Amino acid sequence: MSQIIVAQNIHGIVLAADNQAIRLNEKGEEISLKMDRLIPIATHCGLLVTGAAEGTDMGKTLGKFIQEEGMTDVQDIYGASLAFLSTEYERFMRKKCELLPIDPLHQVSFILAGRTERDKEMPFRLYFLWTKKKLPRLDGDEISYTFSLPRRMGLEFQLNKMGKENAPLHEVLKKVTEGMGQLKARGGASSFLSYATITLDGFQSINP
């Protein structure tokens, strides 16, 4: 599974992703490819895709839907995204299972990140959308300060502390990029890394 890391505090959100993915062809053979795991879906909202490469197509389709509906607040987008992506994921799983037996490589999950104007003391939100109970149903959980997948508990501990202390966002970004760099050096991440921030100014892709 390709590495993803998210962290937030009152100043904003940092998103990081390894864009390498594995897809199964019709013969069941694994194919390595590059994908865009970080998808802006509104001015102050982004989606991070984990798991199967097909999740990117679902995320881009969601982005078009959100923009057509004119949604901007992440709390509204969360409810709409959970319903929309659940339908898309169920359709994807049914199609896949017609061709191949169910495989962990088929699993997809998402992290929704964005800003809300309804809570001045906590203006940013992170949500994890995943198959918590059973395939292909998606459920959602709110993320407090940080989350990584695969889990990196040492890094999460440091980022959680920075979140509680409301460290400047550039320091959080530095810690995340350092963490991804260390994983890359150990073979835990590829060279296809991407980063983004969400602040009061909106979603911004970062090239560290």
PDB file of C-alpha atoms in Angstrom:
ATOM      1  CA  MET A   1       0.000   0.000   0.000  1.00  0.00           C
ATOM      2  CA  SER A   2       1.347   3.440  -0.954  1.00  0.00           C
ATOM      3  CA  GLN A   3       2.065   5.834   1.907  1.00  0.00           C
ATOM      4  CA  ILE A   4      -0.220   8.747   2.818  1.00  0.00           C
ATOM      5  CA  ILE A   5       0.106  11.224   5.710  1.00  0.00           C
ATOM      6  CA  VAL A   6      -2.245  14.010   6.855  1.00  0.00           C
ATOM      7  CA  ALA A   7      -1.941  16.502   9.712  1.00  0.00           C
ATOM      8  CA  GLN A   8      -3.944  19.515  10.833  1.00  0.00           C
ATOM      9  CA  ASN A   9      -4.305  22.241  13.436  1.00  0.00           C
ATOM     10  CA  ILE A  10      -6.002  25.629  13.680  1.00  0.00           C
ATOM     11  CA  HIS A  11      -3.732  27.048  10.955  1.00  0.00           C
ATOM     12  CA  GLY A  12      -4.625  24.507   8.280  1.00  0.00           C
ATOM     13  CA  ILE A  13      -4.013  21.042   6.875  1.00  0.00           C
ATOM     14  CA  VAL A  14      -0.992  19.294   5.356  1.00  0.00           C
ATOM     15  CA  LEU A  15      -1.512  16.390   2.936  1.00  0.00           C
ATOM     16  CA  ALA A  16       1.172  14.060   1.589  1.00  0.00           C
ATOM     17  CA  ALA A  17       0.955  11.077  -0.744  1.00  0.00           C
ATOM     18  CA  ASP A  18       3.072   8.507  -2.531  1.00  0.00           C
ATOM     19  CA  ASN A  19       1.539   8.391  -6.006  1.00  0.00           C
ATOM     20  CA  GLN A  20       2.747   4.925  -6.926  1.00  0.00           C
ATOM     21  CA  ALA A  21      -0.057   2.379  -7.336  1.00  0.00           C
ATOM     22  CA  ILE A  22      -0.623  -1.222  -8.375  1.00  0.00           C
ATOM     23  CA  ARG A  23      -3.415  -2.286 -10.686  1.00  0.00           C
ATOM     24  CA  LEU A  24      -4.479  -5.777 -11.768  1.00  0.00           C
ATOM     25  CA  ASN A  25      -4.980  -6.380 -15.470  1.00  0.00           C
ATOM     26  CA  GLU A  26      -7.601  -8.748 -16.866  1.00  0.00           C
ATOM     27  CA  LYS A  27      -5.182 -11.660 -16.417  1.00  0.00           C
ATOM     28  CA  GLY A  28      -4.786 -10.876 -12.720  1.00  0.00           C
ATOM     29  CA  GLU A  29      -1.229  -9.638 -13.165  1.00  0.00           C
ATOM     30  CA  GLU A  30       0.070  -6.700 -11.110  1.00  0.00           C
ATOM     31  CA  ILE A  31       0.976  -3.523 -13.011  1.00  0.00           C
ATOM     32  CA  SER A  32       2.817  -0.636 -11.317  1.00  0.00           C
ATOM     33  CA  LEU A  33       1.794   2.869 -12.336  1.00  0.00           C
ATOM     34  CA  LYS A  34       1.757   6.493 -11.210  1.00  0.00           C
ATOM     35  CA  MET A  35      -1.500   8.199 -10.206  1.00  0.00           C
ATOM     36  CA  ASP A  36      -2.627  11.507  -8.728  1.00  0.00           C
ATOM     37  CA  ARG A  37      -3.713  10.699  -5.179  1.00  0.00           C
ATOM     38  CA  LEU A  38      -4.247  14.357  -4.171  1.00  0.00           C
ATOM     39  CA  ILE A  39      -7.347  15.801  -5.813  1.00  0.00           C
ATOM     40  CA  PRO A  40      -8.725  19.328  -5.220  1.00  0.00           C
ATOM     41  CA  ILE A  41     -12.527  19.091  -5.180  1.00  0.00           C
ATOM     42  CA  ALA A  42     -13.443  22.626  -4.013  1.00  0.00           C
ATOM     43  CA  THR A  43     -11.648  25.906  -3.312  1.00  0.00           C
ATOM     44  CA  HIS A  44     -10.947  24.908   0.306  1.00  0.00           C
ATOM     45  CA  CYS A  45     -11.305  21.138   0.093  1.00  0.00           C
ATOM     46  CA  GLY A  46      -9.256  18.214  -1.178  1.00  0.00           C
ATOM     47  CA  LEU A  47      -9.494  14.444  -1.389  1.00  0.00           C
ATOM     48  CA  LEU A  48      -6.646  12.009  -0.787  1.00  0.00           C
ATOM     49  CA  VAL A  49      -7.102   8.566  -2.359  1.00  0.00           C
ATOM     50  CA  THR A  50      -5.582   5.423  -0.858  1.00  0.00           C
ATOM     51  CA  GLY A  51      -5.580   1.896  -2.217  1.00  0.00           C
ATOM     52  CA  ALA A  52      -6.597   0.864  -5.726  1.00  0.00           C
ATOM     53  CA  ALA A  53      -5.720   3.152  -8.620  1.00  0.00           C
ATOM     54  CA  GLU A  54      -9.371   3.291  -9.683  1.00  0.00           C
ATOM     55  CA  GLY A  55     -10.015   5.458  -6.617  1.00  0.00           C
ATOM     56  CA  THR A  56      -8.560   8.411  -8.523  1.00  0.00           C
ATOM     57  CA  ASP A  57     -11.333   8.215 -11.108  1.00  0.00           C
ATOM     58  CA  MET A  58     -13.907   8.096  -8.317  1.00  0.00           C
ATOM     59  CA  GLY A  59     -12.310  11.146  -6.692  1.00  0.00           C
ATOM     60  CA  LYS A  60     -12.288  13.176  -9.896  1.00  0.00           C
ATOM     61  CA  THR A  61     -15.919  12.279 -10.556  1.00  0.00           C
ATOM     62  CA  LEU A  62     -16.753  13.393  -7.017  1.00  0.00           C
ATOM     63  CA  GLY A  63     -14.944  16.691  -7.625  1.00  0.00           C
ATOM     64  CA  LYS A  64     -17.103  17.418 -10.673  1.00  0.00           C
ATOM     65  CA  PHE A  65     -20.238  16.628  -8.667  1.00  0.00           C
ATOM     66  CA  ILE A  66     -19.219  18.882  -5.753  1.00  0.00           C
ATOM     67  CA  GLN A  67     -18.410  21.759  -8.095  1.00  0.00           C
ATOM     68  CA  GLU A  68     -21.699  21.354  -9.962  1.00  0.00           C
ATOM     69  CA  GLU A  69     -23.557  21.449  -6.642  1.00  0.00           C
ATOM     70  CA  GLY A  70     -21.639  24.565  -5.577  1.00  0.00           C
ATOM     71  CA  MET A  71     -20.603  23.133  -2.195  1.00  0.00           C
ATOM     72  CA  THR A  72     -17.721  24.807  -0.346  1.00  0.00           C
ATOM     73  CA  ASP A  73     -18.030  23.883   3.355  1.00  0.00           C
ATOM     74  CA  VAL A  74     -16.308  20.598   4.208  1.00  0.00           C
ATOM     75  CA  GLN A  75     -19.086  19.566   6.591  1.00  0.00           C
ATOM     76  CA  ASP A  76     -21.601  19.681   3.735  1.00  0.00           C
ATOM     77  CA  ILE A  77     -19.132  18.034   1.371  1.00  0.00           C
ATOM     78  CA  TYR A  78     -18.492  15.211   3.855  1.00  0.00           C
ATOM     79  CA  GLY A  79     -22.099  14.012   3.867  1.00  0.00           C
ATOM     80  CA  ALA A  80     -22.397  14.279   0.102  1.00  0.00           C
ATOM     81  CA  SER A  81     -19.035  12.568  -0.454  1.00  0.00           C
ATOM     82  CA  LEU A  82     -19.847   9.609   1.778  1.00  0.00           C
ATOM     83  CA  ALA A  83     -23.052   8.892  -0.131  1.00  0.00           C
ATOM     84  CA  PHE A  84     -21.546   9.562  -3.568  1.00  0.00           C
ATOM     85  CA  LEU A  85     -18.358   7.542  -3.071  1.00  0.00           C
ATOM     86  CA  SER A  86     -20.245   4.639  -1.483  1.00  0.00           C
ATOM     87  CA  THR A  87     -22.294   4.324  -4.672  1.00  0.00           C
ATOM     88  CA  GLU A  88     -19.223   4.630  -6.901  1.00  0.00           C
ATOM     89  CA  TYR A  89     -17.280   2.088  -4.838  1.00  0.00           C
ATOM     90  CA  GLU A  90     -20.101  -0.446  -4.859  1.00  0.00           C
ATOM     91  CA  ARG A  91     -20.347  -0.110  -8.657  1.00  0.00           C
ATOM     92  CA  PHE A  92     -16.576  -0.582  -8.965  1.00  0.00           C
ATOM     93  CA  MET A  93     -16.527  -3.667  -6.730  1.00  0.00           C
ATOM     94  CA  ARG A  94     -19.385  -5.343  -8.580  1.00  0.00           C
ATOM     95  CA  LYS A  95     -17.637  -4.784 -11.905  1.00  0.00           C
ATOM     96  CA  LYS A  96     -14.302  -6.079 -10.573  1.00  0.00           C
ATOM     97  CA  CYS A  97     -15.774  -9.187  -9.010  1.00  0.00           C
ATOM     98  CA  GLU A  98     -17.333 -10.146 -12.335  1.00  0.00           C
ATOM     99  CA  LEU A  99     -13.818 -10.484 -13.785  1.00  0.00           C
ATOM    100  CA  LEU A 100     -11.576 -11.384 -10.842  1.00  0.00           C
ATOM    101  CA  PRO A 101     -11.953 -12.798  -7.324  1.00  0.00           C
ATOM    102  CA  ILE A 102     -12.036 -10.158  -4.601  1.00  0.00           C
ATOM    103  CA  ASP A 103      -8.527  -9.044  -3.651  1.00  0.00           C
ATOM    104  CA  PRO A 104      -7.103  -6.557  -1.097  1.00  0.00           C
ATOM    105  CA  LEU A 105      -5.741  -4.601  -4.077  1.00  0.00           C
ATOM    106  CA  HIS A 106      -9.349  -3.736  -4.950  1.00  0.00           C
ATOM    107  CA  GLN A 107      -9.889  -1.877  -1.695  1.00  0.00           C
ATOM    108  CA  VAL A 108     -10.136   1.901  -1.798  1.00  0.00           C
ATOM    109  CA  SER A 109     -10.386   4.468   0.976  1.00  0.00           C
ATOM    110  CA  PHE A 110     -10.358   8.246   1.042  1.00  0.00           C
ATOM    111  CA  ILE A 111      -9.372  11.126   3.289  1.00  0.00           C
ATOM    112  CA  LEU A 112     -11.476  14.249   2.911  1.00  0.00           C
ATOM    113  CA  ALA A 113      -9.826  17.473   4.053  1.00  0.00           C
ATOM    114  CA  GLY A 114     -11.221  20.967   4.111  1.00  0.00           C
ATOM    115  CA  ARG A 115     -12.394  24.129   5.790  1.00  0.00           C
ATOM    116  CA  THR A 116     -15.658  24.895   7.563  1.00  0.00           C
ATOM    117  CA  GLU A 117     -16.985  28.370   8.361  1.00  0.00           C
ATOM    118  CA  ARG A 118     -19.267  27.039  11.101  1.00  0.00           C
ATOM    119  CA  ASP A 119     -16.592  26.664  13.788  1.00  0.00           C
ATOM    120  CA  LYS A 120     -14.120  29.534  14.210  1.00  0.00           C
ATOM    121  CA  GLU A 121     -12.205  27.664  16.938  1.00  0.00           C
ATOM    122  CA  MET A 122     -11.771  24.575  14.736  1.00  0.00           C
ATOM    123  CA  PRO A 123     -12.008  25.781  11.123  1.00  0.00           C
ATOM    124  CA  PHE A 124     -10.491  22.688   9.489  1.00  0.00           C
ATOM    125  CA  ARG A 125     -11.646  19.064   9.330  1.00  0.00           C
ATOM    126  CA  LEU A 126     -10.241  15.678   8.312  1.00  0.00           C
ATOM    127  CA  TYR A 127     -12.436  12.639   7.613  1.00  0.00           C
ATOM    128  CA  PHE A 128     -11.440   9.047   6.851  1.00  0.00           C
ATOM    129  CA  LEU A 129     -13.864   7.256   4.500  1.00  0.00           C
ATOM    130  CA  TRP A 130     -13.265   3.513   4.521  1.00  0.00           C
ATOM    131  CA  THR A 131     -14.775   0.028   4.603  1.00  0.00           C
ATOM    132  CA  LYS A 132     -15.033  -0.061   8.382  1.00  0.00           C
ATOM    133  CA  LYS A 133     -17.617  -2.847   8.616  1.00  0.00           C
ATOM    134  CA  LYS A 134     -17.761  -4.782   5.375  1.00  0.00           C
ATOM    135  CA  LEU A 135     -17.177  -4.464   1.648  1.00  0.00           C
ATOM    136  CA  PRO A 136     -18.310  -2.559  -0.336  1.00  0.00           C
ATOM    137  CA  ARG A 137     -19.944  -0.183   2.159  1.00  0.00           C
ATOM    138  CA  LEU A 138     -18.032   2.974   3.102  1.00  0.00           C
ATOM    139  CA  ASP A 139     -18.206   4.468   6.586  1.00  0.00           C
ATOM    140  CA  GLY A 140     -16.668   7.674   7.887  1.00  0.00           C
ATOM    141  CA  ASP A 141     -14.614   8.658  10.934  1.00  0.00           C
ATOM    142  CA  GLU A 142     -13.323  12.097  11.859  1.00  0.00           C
ATOM    143  CA  ILE A 143      -9.544  12.434  12.311  1.00  0.00           C
ATOM    144  CA  SER A 144      -8.387  14.577  15.233  1.00  0.00           C
ATOM    145  CA  TYR A 145      -4.900  15.865  14.366  1.00  0.00           C
ATOM    146  CA  THR A 146      -3.044  13.342  12.236  1.00  0.00           C
ATOM    147  CA  PHE A 147      -3.287  10.007  10.443  1.00  0.00           C
ATOM    148  CA  SER A 148      -1.047   7.862   8.257  1.00  0.00           C
ATOM    149  CA  LEU A 149      -1.609   4.754   6.182  1.00  0.00           C
ATOM    150  CA  PRO A 150       0.226   2.440   6.501  1.00  0.00           C
ATOM    151  CA  ARG A 151       0.395   3.601  10.102  1.00  0.00           C
ATOM    152  CA  ARG A 152       3.618   5.356  11.184  1.00  0.00           C
ATOM    153  CA  MET A 153       3.059   5.700  14.913  1.00  0.00           C
ATOM    154  CA  GLY A 154       6.326   7.500  15.707  1.00  0.00           C
ATOM    155  CA  LEU A 155       5.641  10.202  13.138  1.00  0.00           C
ATOM    156  CA  GLU A 156       1.980  10.394  14.144  1.00  0.00           C
ATOM    157  CA  PHE A 157       3.027  10.965  17.768  1.00  0.00           C
ATOM    158  CA  GLN A 158       5.166  13.951  16.762  1.00  0.00           C
ATOM    159  CA  LEU A 159       2.524  15.405  14.446  1.00  0.00           C
ATOM    160  CA  ASN A 160      -0.183  14.921  17.060  1.00  0.00           C
ATOM    161  CA  LYS A 161       1.896  16.943  19.529  1.00  0.00           C
ATOM    162  CA  MET A 162       2.407  19.682  16.934  1.00  0.00           C
ATOM    163  CA  GLY A 163      -1.331  19.688  16.259  1.00  0.00           C
ATOM    164  CA  LYS A 164      -2.244  20.155  19.909  1.00  0.00           C
ATOM    165  CA  GLU A 165       0.315  22.962  20.195  1.00  0.00           C
ATOM    166  CA  ASN A 166      -0.957  24.632  16.981  1.00  0.00           C
ATOM    167  CA  ALA A 167       2.544  24.763  15.528  1.00  0.00           C
ATOM    168  CA  PRO A 168       3.024  26.987  12.452  1.00  0.00           C
ATOM    169  CA  LEU A 169       1.867  25.128   9.366  1.00  0.00           C
ATOM    170  CA  HIS A 170       5.237  25.461   7.630  1.00  0.00           C
ATOM    171  CA  GLU A 171       6.782  23.515  10.530  1.00  0.00           C
ATOM    172  CA  VAL A 172       4.147  20.797  10.180  1.00  0.00           C
ATOM    173  CA  LEU A 173       4.829  20.628   6.440  1.00  0.00           C
ATOM    174  CA  LYS A 174       8.558  20.346   7.118  1.00  0.00           C
ATOM    175  CA  LYS A 175       8.012  17.465   9.553  1.00  0.00           C
ATOM    176  CA  VAL A 176       5.772  15.646   7.055  1.00  0.00           C
ATOM    177  CA  THR A 177       8.202  16.078   4.147  1.00  0.00           C
ATOM    178  CA  GLU A 178      11.081  14.897   6.347  1.00  0.00           C
ATOM    179  CA  GLY A 179       9.039  11.854   7.346  1.00  0.00           C
ATOM    180  CA  MET A 180       8.223  10.988   3.745  1.00  0.00           C
ATOM    181  CA  GLY A 181      11.869  11.494   2.798  1.00  0.00           C
ATOM    182  CA  GLN A 182      12.995   9.057   5.474  1.00  0.00           C
ATOM    183  CA  LEU A 183      10.453   6.494   4.297  1.00  0.00           C
ATOM    184  CA  LYS A 184      11.671   6.912   0.723  1.00  0.00           C
ATOM    185  CA  ALA A 185      15.280   6.346   1.840  1.00  0.00           C
ATOM    186  CA  ARG A 186      14.232   3.090   3.533  1.00  0.00           C
ATOM    187  CA  GLY A 187      12.213   1.902   0.555  1.00  0.00           C
ATOM    188  CA  GLY A 188       8.878   2.647   2.235  1.00  0.00           C
ATOM    189  CA  ALA A 189       7.861   5.191  -0.405  1.00  0.00           C
ATOM    190  CA  SER A 190       8.569   5.794  -4.086  1.00  0.00           C
ATOM    191  CA  SER A 191       9.926   8.924  -5.782  1.00  0.00           C
ATOM    192  CA  PHE A 192       6.424   9.945  -6.893  1.00  0.00           C
ATOM    193  CA  LEU A 193       5.610  12.130  -3.874  1.00  0.00           C
ATOM    194  CA  SER A 194       3.143  15.015  -3.784  1.00  0.00           C
ATOM    195  CA  TYR A 195       2.117  17.491  -1.099  1.00  0.00           C
ATOM    196  CA  ALA A 196      -0.633  20.045  -0.562  1.00  0.00           C
ATOM    197  CA  THR A 197      -1.892  22.436   2.091  1.00  0.00           C
ATOM    198  CA  ILE A 198      -5.339  23.787   2.868  1.00  0.00           C
ATOM    199  CA  THR A 199      -5.471  27.153   4.635  1.00  0.00           C
ATOM    200  CA  LEU A 200      -7.830  30.118   4.767  1.00  0.00           C
ATOM    201  CA  ASP A 201      -6.446  30.956   1.314  1.00  0.00           C
ATOM    202  CA  GLY A 202      -7.605  27.619  -0.100  1.00  0.00           C
ATOM    203  CA  PHE A 203      -6.144  24.386  -1.501  1.00  0.00           C
ATOM    204  CA  GLN A 204      -2.559  24.710  -2.715  1.00  0.00           C
ATOM    205  CA  SER A 205      -0.262  22.087  -4.239  1.00  0.00           C
ATOM    206  CA  ILE A 206       3.277  22.196  -2.829  1.00  0.00           C
ATOM    207  CA  ASN A 207       6.556  21.216  -4.477  1.00  0.00           C
ATOM    208  CA  PRO A 208       9.035  20.985  -1.574  1.00  0.00           C
TER     209      PRO A 208
END
